[in-house]
């Protein structure tokens, strides 16, 4: 699982998680807005094999991680985020 040199927003969701659909929509909107500055990555939990789940240390879904210079700058399991809250996190942790 290699990431580019751009800051990244990793979202792991699942079809059985009610919060996931909301975050998927926000992720898609912000991808359109920041595609030149941030790499948006979306994985479905059910499509990951057990080794990938273990490597990603997924404890719950949805999982949101913000990475810069291949370091995790922010991590959130579950919970609800609005578009403006996620946008603020992108600016705070990824300096975009």
GROMACS .gro file of N, CA, C and O in nm:
model
  384
    1UNK      N    1   0.083  -0.118   0.000
    1UNK     CA    2   0.000   0.000   0.000
    1UNK      C    3   0.088   0.124   0.000
    1UNK      O    4   0.122   0.176   0.103
    2UNK      N    5   0.129   0.164  -0.118
    2UNK     CA    6   0.212   0.283  -0.134
    2UNK      C    7   0.124   0.405  -0.157
    2UNK      O    8   0.025   0.399  -0.227
    3UNK      N    9   0.165   0.515  -0.099
    3UNK     CA   10   0.097   0.641  -0.120
    3UNK      C   11   0.189   0.732  -0.200
    3UNK      O   12   0.310   0.713  -0.202
    4UNK      N   13   0.132   0.830  -0.263
    4UNK     CA   14   0.211   0.925  -0.339
    4UNK      C   15   0.278   1.022  -0.244
    4UNK      O   16   0.258   1.019  -0.123
    5UNK      N   17   0.356   1.114  -0.299
    5UNK     CA   18   0.422   1.214  -0.216
    5UNK      C   19   0.325   1.323  -0.171
    5UNK      O   20   0.356   1.399  -0.081
    6UNK      N   21   0.207   1.329  -0.234
    6UNK     CA   22   0.106   1.426  -0.192
    6UNK      C   23   0.048   1.383  -0.057
    6UNK      O   24   0.042   1.263  -0.028
    7UNK      N   25   0.002   1.480   0.022
    7UNK     CA   26  -0.073   1.442   0.143
    7UNK      C   27  -0.192   1.355   0.103
    7UNK      O   28  -0.244   1.368  -0.008
    8UNK      N   29  -0.233   1.267   0.192
    8UNK     CA   30  -0.339   1.172   0.160
    8UNK      C   31  -0.450   1.174   0.263
    8UNK      O   32  -0.426   1.194   0.382
    9UNK      N   33  -0.570   1.149   0.214
    9UNK     CA   34  -0.687   1.131   0.298
    9UNK      C   35  -0.738   0.990   0.269
    9UNK      O   36  -0.788   0.963   0.162
   10UNK      N   37  -0.718   0.901   0.366
   10UNK     CA   38  -0.757   0.761   0.351
   10UNK      C   39  -0.889   0.739   0.424
   10UNK      O   40  -0.900   0.770   0.543
   11UNK      N   41  -0.986   0.685   0.354
   11UNK     CA   42  -1.116   0.654   0.411
   11UNK      C   43  -1.145   0.506   0.389
   11UNK      O   44  -1.140   0.459   0.275
   12UNK      N   45  -1.171   0.434   0.498
   12UNK     CA   46  -1.211   0.294   0.490
   12UNK      C   47  -1.355   0.287   0.540
   12UNK      O   48  -1.385   0.330   0.652
   13UNK      N   49  -1.442   0.236   0.455
   13UNK     CA   50  -1.583   0.230   0.488
   13UNK      C   51  -1.635   0.088   0.465
   13UNK      O   52  -1.561   0.001   0.420
   14UNK      N   53  -1.763   0.070   0.494
   14UNK     CA   54  -1.827  -0.058   0.465
   14UNK      C   55  -1.974  -0.035   0.433
   14UNK      O   56  -2.036   0.057   0.486
   15UNK      N   57  -2.028  -0.120   0.348
   15UNK     CA   58  -2.168  -0.107   0.307
   15UNK      C   59  -2.264  -0.129   0.424
   15UNK      O   60  -2.375  -0.079   0.423
   16UNK      N   61  -2.221  -0.202   0.526
   16UNK     CA   62  -2.308  -0.228   0.640
   16UNK      C   63  -2.301  -0.120   0.748
   16UNK      O   64  -2.370  -0.126   0.848
   17UNK      N   65  -2.218  -0.017   0.726
   17UNK     CA   66  -2.201   0.090   0.825
   17UNK      C   67  -2.283   0.212   0.785
   17UNK      O   68  -2.260   0.271   0.679
   18UNK      N   69  -2.378   0.256   0.869
   18UNK     CA   70  -2.463   0.369   0.833
   18UNK      C   71  -2.388   0.502   0.817
   18UNK      O   72  -2.429   0.587   0.738
   19UNK      N   73  -2.278   0.521   0.888
   19UNK     CA   74  -2.202   0.646   0.877
   19UNK      C   75  -2.117   0.652   0.751
   19UNK      O   76  -2.077   0.759   0.707
   20UNK      N   77  -2.090   0.538   0.693
   20UNK     CA   78  -1.999   0.532   0.579
   20UNK      C   79  -2.050   0.609   0.458
   20UNK      O   80  -1.974   0.682   0.394
   21UNK      N   81  -2.176   0.595   0.423
   21UNK     CA   82  -2.230   0.660   0.303
   21UNK      C   83  -2.213   0.811   0.311
   21UNK      O   84  -2.176   0.876   0.214
   22UNK      N   85  -2.238   0.867   0.426
   22UNK     CA   86  -2.223   1.011   0.447
   22UNK      C   87  -2.077   1.054   0.421
   22UNK      O   88  -2.052   1.151   0.349
   23UNK      N   89  -1.983   0.982   0.477
   23UNK     CA   90  -1.841   1.017   0.460
   23UNK      C   91  -1.793   0.993   0.317
   23UNK      O   92  -1.707   1.066   0.267
   24UNK      N   93  -1.848   0.893   0.251
   24UNK     CA   94  -1.811   0.868   0.111
   24UNK      C   95  -1.849   0.990   0.026
   24UNK      O   96  -1.771   1.036  -0.057
   25UNK      N   97  -1.968   1.042   0.046
   25UNK     CA   98  -2.013   1.159  -0.030
   25UNK      C   99  -1.925   1.280  -0.004
   25UNK      O  100  -1.886   1.351  -0.097
   26UNK      N  101  -1.892   1.304   0.121
   26UNK     CA  102  -1.805   1.417   0.156
   26UNK      C  103  -1.667   1.398   0.094
   26UNK      O  104  -1.609   1.491   0.038
   27UNK      N  105  -1.615   1.277   0.102
   27UNK     CA  106  -1.484   1.246   0.045
   27UNK      C  107  -1.482   1.274  -0.105
   27UNK      O  108  -1.387   1.332  -0.157
   28UNK      N  109  -1.588   1.237  -0.175
   28UNK     CA  110  -1.596   1.260  -0.320
   28UNK      C  111  -1.602   1.409  -0.352
   28UNK      O  112  -1.537   1.456  -0.445
   29UNK      N  113  -1.679   1.484  -0.274
   29UNK     CA  114  -1.688   1.629  -0.295
   29UNK      C  115  -1.552   1.696  -0.275
   29UNK      O  116  -1.510   1.779  -0.356
   30UNK      N  117  -1.484   1.659  -0.166
   30UNK     CA  118  -1.355   1.723  -0.137
   30UNK      C  119  -1.247   1.676  -0.234
   30UNK      O  120  -1.155   1.751  -0.265
   31UNK      N  121  -1.260   1.555  -0.286
   31UNK     CA  122  -1.167   1.508  -0.388
   31UNK      C  123  -1.176   1.599  -0.510
   31UNK      O  124  -1.073   1.637  -0.568
   32UNK      N  125  -1.295   1.637  -0.550
   32UNK     CA  126  -1.311   1.728  -0.664
   32UNK      C  127  -1.248   1.864  -0.636
   32UNK      O  128  -1.191   1.927  -0.725
   33UNK      N  129  -1.257   1.907  -0.513
   33UNK     CA  130  -1.206   2.039  -0.476
   33UNK      C  131  -1.054   2.042  -0.457
   33UNK      O  132  -0.988   2.140  -0.489
   34UNK      N  133  -0.998   1.933  -0.405
   34UNK     CA  134  -0.855   1.932  -0.368
   34UNK      C  135  -0.772   1.831  -0.447
   34UNK      O  136  -0.661   1.797  -0.407
   35UNK      N  137  -0.821   1.783  -0.560
   35UNK     CA  138  -0.753   1.674  -0.630
   35UNK      C  139  -0.609   1.706  -0.670
   35UNK      O  140  -0.528   1.616  -0.685
   36UNK      N  141  -0.576   1.834  -0.685
   36UNK     CA  142  -0.439   1.869  -0.720
   36UNK      C  143  -0.346   1.875  -0.599
   36UNK      O  144  -0.224   1.877  -0.615
   37UNK      N  145  -0.404   1.877  -0.479
   37UNK     CA  146  -0.324   1.894  -0.357
   37UNK      C  147  -0.322   1.771  -0.267
   37UNK      O  148  -0.228   1.752  -0.191
   38UNK      N  149  -0.429   1.692  -0.272
   38UNK     CA  150  -0.443   1.579  -0.180
   38UNK      C  151  -0.484   1.456  -0.259
   38UNK      O  152  -0.569   1.463  -0.347
   39UNK      N  153  -0.426   1.343  -0.224
   39UNK     CA  154  -0.469   1.216  -0.281
   39UNK      C  155  -0.578   1.159  -0.190
   39UNK      O  156  -0.554   1.134  -0.072
   40UNK      N  157  -0.696   1.142  -0.245
   40UNK     CA  158  -0.807   1.083  -0.170
   40UNK      C  159  -0.815   0.935  -0.204
   40UNK      O  160  -0.824   0.897  -0.321
   41UNK      N  161  -0.811   0.853  -0.100
   41UNK     CA  162  -0.811   0.708  -0.117
   41UNK      C  163  -0.932   0.653  -0.043
   41UNK      O  164  -0.954   0.687   0.074
   42UNK      N  165  -1.008   0.571  -0.111
   42UNK     CA  166  -1.126   0.511  -0.048
   42UNK      C  167  -1.121   0.361  -0.068
   42UNK      O  168  -1.111   0.314  -0.181
   43UNK      N  169  -1.126   0.288   0.043
   43UNK     CA  170  -1.130   0.142   0.038
   43UNK      C  171  -1.252   0.092   0.111
   43UNK      O  172  -1.290   0.146   0.215
   44UNK      N  173  -1.311  -0.012   0.058
   44UNK     CA  174  -1.421  -0.079   0.126
   44UNK      C  175  -1.361  -0.188   0.215
   44UNK      O  176  -1.283  -0.271   0.168
   45UNK      N  177  -1.398  -0.186   0.341
   45UNK     CA  178  -1.346  -0.281   0.439
   45UNK      C  179  -1.363  -0.426   0.391
   45UNK      O  180  -1.274  -0.508   0.407
   46UNK      N  181  -1.478  -0.454   0.333
   46UNK     CA  182  -1.508  -0.591   0.291
   46UNK      C  183  -1.423  -0.638   0.173
   46UNK      O  184  -1.413  -0.757   0.149
   47UNK      N  185  -1.362  -0.544   0.101
   47UNK     CA  186  -1.274  -0.579  -0.011
   47UNK      C  187  -1.129  -0.601   0.031
   47UNK      O  188  -1.048  -0.648  -0.048
   48UNK      N  189  -1.097  -0.564   0.155
   48UNK     CA  190  -0.960  -0.582   0.204
   48UNK      C  191  -0.943  -0.723   0.258
   48UNK      O  192  -1.033  -0.776   0.324
   49UNK      N  193  -0.829  -0.782   0.232
   49UNK     CA  194  -0.806  -0.914   0.289
   49UNK      C  195  -0.762  -0.900   0.435
   49UNK      O  196  -0.726  -0.790   0.479
   50UNK      N  197  -0.765  -1.007   0.513
   50UNK     CA  198  -0.732  -0.998   0.655
   50UNK      C  199  -0.593  -0.939   0.685
   50UNK      O  200  -0.576  -0.866   0.782
   51UNK      N  201  -0.496  -0.967   0.600
   51UNK     CA  202  -0.362  -0.912   0.620
   51UNK      C  203  -0.362  -0.760   0.602
   51UNK      O  204  -0.298  -0.688   0.679
   52UNK      N  205  -0.433  -0.710   0.501
   52UNK     CA  206  -0.443  -0.566   0.481
   52UNK      C  207  -0.512  -0.499   0.601
   52UNK      O  208  -0.470  -0.394   0.647
   53UNK      N  209  -0.618  -0.561   0.650
   53UNK     CA  210  -0.689  -0.507   0.766
   53UNK      C  211  -0.595  -0.499   0.887
   53UNK      O  212  -0.598  -0.402   0.962
   54UNK      N  213  -0.515  -0.602   0.904
   54UNK     CA  214  -0.420  -0.605   1.015
   54UNK      C  215  -0.313  -0.498   0.999
   54UNK      O  216  -0.282  -0.425   1.094
   55UNK      N  217  -0.257  -0.486   0.880
   55UNK     CA  218  -0.154  -0.384   0.854
   55UNK      C  219  -0.207  -0.242   0.876
   55UNK      O  220  -0.134  -0.155   0.921
   56UNK      N  221  -0.332  -0.220   0.839
   56UNK     CA  222  -0.393  -0.088   0.856
   56UNK      C  223  -0.442  -0.065   0.999
   56UNK      O  224  -0.482   0.045   1.033
   57UNK      N  225  -0.439  -0.172   1.079
   57UNK     CA  226  -0.482  -0.162   1.219
   57UNK      C  227  -0.623  -0.104   1.229
   57UNK      O  228  -0.649  -0.011   1.304
   58UNK      N  229  -0.714  -0.162   1.151
   58UNK     CA  230  -0.851  -0.114   1.148
   58UNK      C  231  -0.926  -0.169   1.269
   58UNK      O  232  -0.942  -0.290   1.282
   59UNK      N  233  -0.970  -0.079   1.355
   59UNK     CA  234  -1.042  -0.118   1.477
   59UNK      C  235  -1.191  -0.096   1.463
   59UNK      O  236  -1.269  -0.154   1.537
   60UNK      N  237  -1.231  -0.009   1.373
   60UNK     CA  238  -1.372   0.022   1.350
   60UNK      C  239  -1.384   0.094   1.217
   60UNK      O  240  -1.286   0.145   1.164
   61UNK      N  241  -1.505   0.096   1.163
   61UNK     CA  242  -1.532   0.173   1.042
   61UNK      C  243  -1.648   0.266   1.070
   61UNK      O  244  -1.733   0.235   1.155
   62UNK      N  245  -1.653   0.378   1.004
   62UNK     CA  246  -1.553   0.424   0.909
   62UNK      C  247  -1.424   0.464   0.979
   62UNK      O  248  -1.423   0.503   1.095
   63UNK      N  249  -1.316   0.453   0.904
   63UNK     CA  250  -1.184   0.493   0.949
   63UNK      C  251  -1.136   0.605   0.859
   63UNK      O  252  -1.139   0.591   0.736
   64UNK      N  253  -1.094   0.713   0.918
   64UNK     CA  254  -1.039   0.826   0.844
   64UNK      C  255  -0.898   0.850   0.893
   64UNK      O  256  -0.874   0.860   1.014
   65UNK      N  257  -0.805   0.857   0.798
   65UNK     CA  258  -0.666   0.891   0.832
   65UNK      C  259  -0.618   0.999   0.738
   65UNK      O  260  -0.641   0.993   0.617
   66UNK      N  261  -0.547   1.095   0.795
   66UNK     CA  262  -0.481   1.198   0.716
   66UNK      C  263  -0.332   1.174   0.728
   66UNK      O  264  -0.278   1.164   0.839
   67UNK      N  265  -0.265   1.162   0.614
   67UNK     CA  266  -0.123   1.131   0.611
   67UNK      C  267  -0.046   1.239   0.536
   67UNK      O  268  -0.091   1.289   0.433
   68UNK      N  269   0.068   1.271   0.591
   68UNK     CA  270   0.159   1.365   0.525
   68UNK      C  271   0.300   1.314   0.546
   68UNK      O  272   0.337   1.275   0.658
   69UNK      N  273   0.379   1.314   0.441
   69UNK     CA  274   0.515   1.259   0.446
   69UNK      C  275   0.513   1.116   0.500
   69UNK      O  276   0.598   1.077   0.579
   70UNK      N  277   0.409   1.042   0.461
   70UNK     CA  278   0.388   0.902   0.498
   70UNK      C  279   0.375   0.880   0.648
   70UNK      O  280   0.396   0.771   0.698
   71UNK      N  281   0.337   0.985   0.720
   71UNK     CA  282   0.310   0.974   0.864
   71UNK      C  283   0.163   1.004   0.888
   71UNK      O  284   0.106   1.094   0.826
   72UNK      N  285   0.104   0.930   0.981
   72UNK     CA  286  -0.035   0.957   1.017
   72UNK      C  287  -0.039   1.083   1.103
   72UNK      O  288   0.023   1.089   1.209
   73UNK      N  289  -0.110   1.184   1.054
   73UNK     CA  290  -0.123   1.310   1.125
   73UNK      C  291  -0.253   1.318   1.203
   73UNK      O  292  -0.265   1.392   1.299
   74UNK      N  293  -0.354   1.243   1.158
   74UNK     CA  294  -0.484   1.243   1.223
   74UNK      C  295  -0.551   1.109   1.196
   74UNK      O  296  -0.538   1.054   1.087
   75UNK      N  297  -0.622   1.058   1.298
   75UNK     CA  298  -0.693   0.930   1.284
   75UNK      C  299  -0.825   0.940   1.359
   75UNK      O  300  -0.828   0.990   1.471
   76UNK      N  301  -0.930   0.892   1.294
   76UNK     CA  302  -1.060   0.887   1.362
   76UNK      C  303  -1.133   0.761   1.321
   76UNK      O  304  -1.144   0.729   1.203
   77UNK      N  305  -1.181   0.689   1.422
   77UNK     CA  306  -1.263   0.570   1.399
   77UNK      C  307  -1.407   0.608   1.429
   77UNK      O  308  -1.436   0.670   1.531
   78UNK      N  309  -1.498   0.568   1.338
   78UNK     CA  310  -1.639   0.596   1.362
   78UNK      C  311  -1.665   0.746   1.369
   78UNK      O  312  -1.587   0.827   1.321
   79UNK      N  313  -1.774   0.781   1.428
   79UNK     CA  314  -1.805   0.922   1.447
   79UNK      C  315  -1.859   0.988   1.322
   79UNK      O  316  -1.852   0.934   1.213
   80UNK      N  317  -1.912   1.104   1.342
   80UNK     CA  318  -1.973   1.180   1.233
   80UNK      C  319  -1.891   1.306   1.209
   80UNK      O  320  -1.855   1.376   1.302
   81UNK      N  321  -1.861   1.333   1.084
   81UNK     CA  322  -1.791   1.456   1.045
   81UNK      C  323  -1.873   1.526   0.938
   81UNK      O  324  -1.921   1.461   0.845
   82UNK      N  325  -1.884   1.657   0.951
   82UNK     CA  326  -1.948   1.734   0.845
   82UNK      C  327  -1.842   1.768   0.740
   82UNK      O  328  -1.722   1.752   0.762
   83UNK      N  329  -1.887   1.817   0.627
   83UNK     CA  330  -1.795   1.858   0.521
   83UNK      C  331  -1.702   1.967   0.571
   83UNK      O  332  -1.581   1.964   0.547
   84UNK      N  333  -1.757   2.065   0.643
   84UNK     CA  334  -1.674   2.175   0.693
   84UNK      C  335  -1.574   2.127   0.798
   84UNK      O  336  -1.462   2.178   0.804
   85UNK      N  337  -1.613   2.030   0.879
   85UNK     CA  338  -1.519   1.976   0.979
   85UNK      C  339  -1.404   1.902   0.911
   85UNK      O  340  -1.288   1.920   0.949
   86UNK      N  341  -1.435   1.821   0.811
   86UNK     CA  342  -1.328   1.750   0.740
   86UNK      C  343  -1.239   1.848   0.665
   86UNK      O  344  -1.116   1.834   0.666
   87UNK      N  345  -1.298   1.947   0.605
   87UNK     CA  346  -1.220   2.049   0.535
   87UNK      C  347  -1.125   2.120   0.631
   87UNK      O  348  -1.008   2.143   0.600
   88UNK      N  349  -1.173   2.151   0.749
   88UNK     CA  350  -1.089   2.214   0.851
   88UNK      C  351  -0.975   2.121   0.894
   88UNK      O  352  -0.861   2.167   0.912
   89UNK      N  353  -1.003   1.993   0.908
   89UNK     CA  354  -0.898   1.897   0.942
   89UNK      C  355  -0.792   1.889   0.833
   89UNK      O  356  -0.672   1.881   0.862
   90UNK      N  357  -0.836   1.892   0.706
   90UNK     CA  358  -0.740   1.890   0.595
   90UNK      C  359  -0.646   2.009   0.602
   90UNK      O  360  -0.525   1.994   0.584
   91UNK      N  361  -0.701   2.124   0.631
   91UNK     CA  362  -0.618   2.244   0.640
   91UNK      C  363  -0.526   2.240   0.763
   91UNK      O  364  -0.409   2.276   0.753
   92UNK      N  365  -0.577   2.193   0.875
   92UNK     CA  366  -0.498   2.190   0.998
   92UNK      C  367  -0.383   2.091   0.992
   92UNK      O  368  -0.271   2.121   1.029
   93UNK      N  369  -0.413   1.968   0.947
   93UNK     CA  370  -0.314   1.862   0.953
   93UNK      C  371  -0.231   1.847   0.827
   93UNK      O  372  -0.118   1.798   0.833
   94UNK      N  373  -0.284   1.885   0.714
   94UNK     CA  374  -0.211   1.868   0.588
   94UNK      C  375  -0.162   1.999   0.529
   94UNK      O  376  -0.094   2.000   0.427
   95UNK      N  377  -0.198   2.111   0.590
   95UNK     CA  378  -0.156   2.244   0.545
   95UNK      C  379  -0.179   2.266   0.397
   95UNK      O  380  -0.088   2.303   0.323
   96UNK      N  381  -0.303   2.245   0.354
   96UNK     CA  382  -0.339   2.270   0.213
   96UNK      C  383  -0.420   2.396   0.199
   96UNK      O  384  -0.476   2.445   0.292
   0.00000   0.00000   0.00000
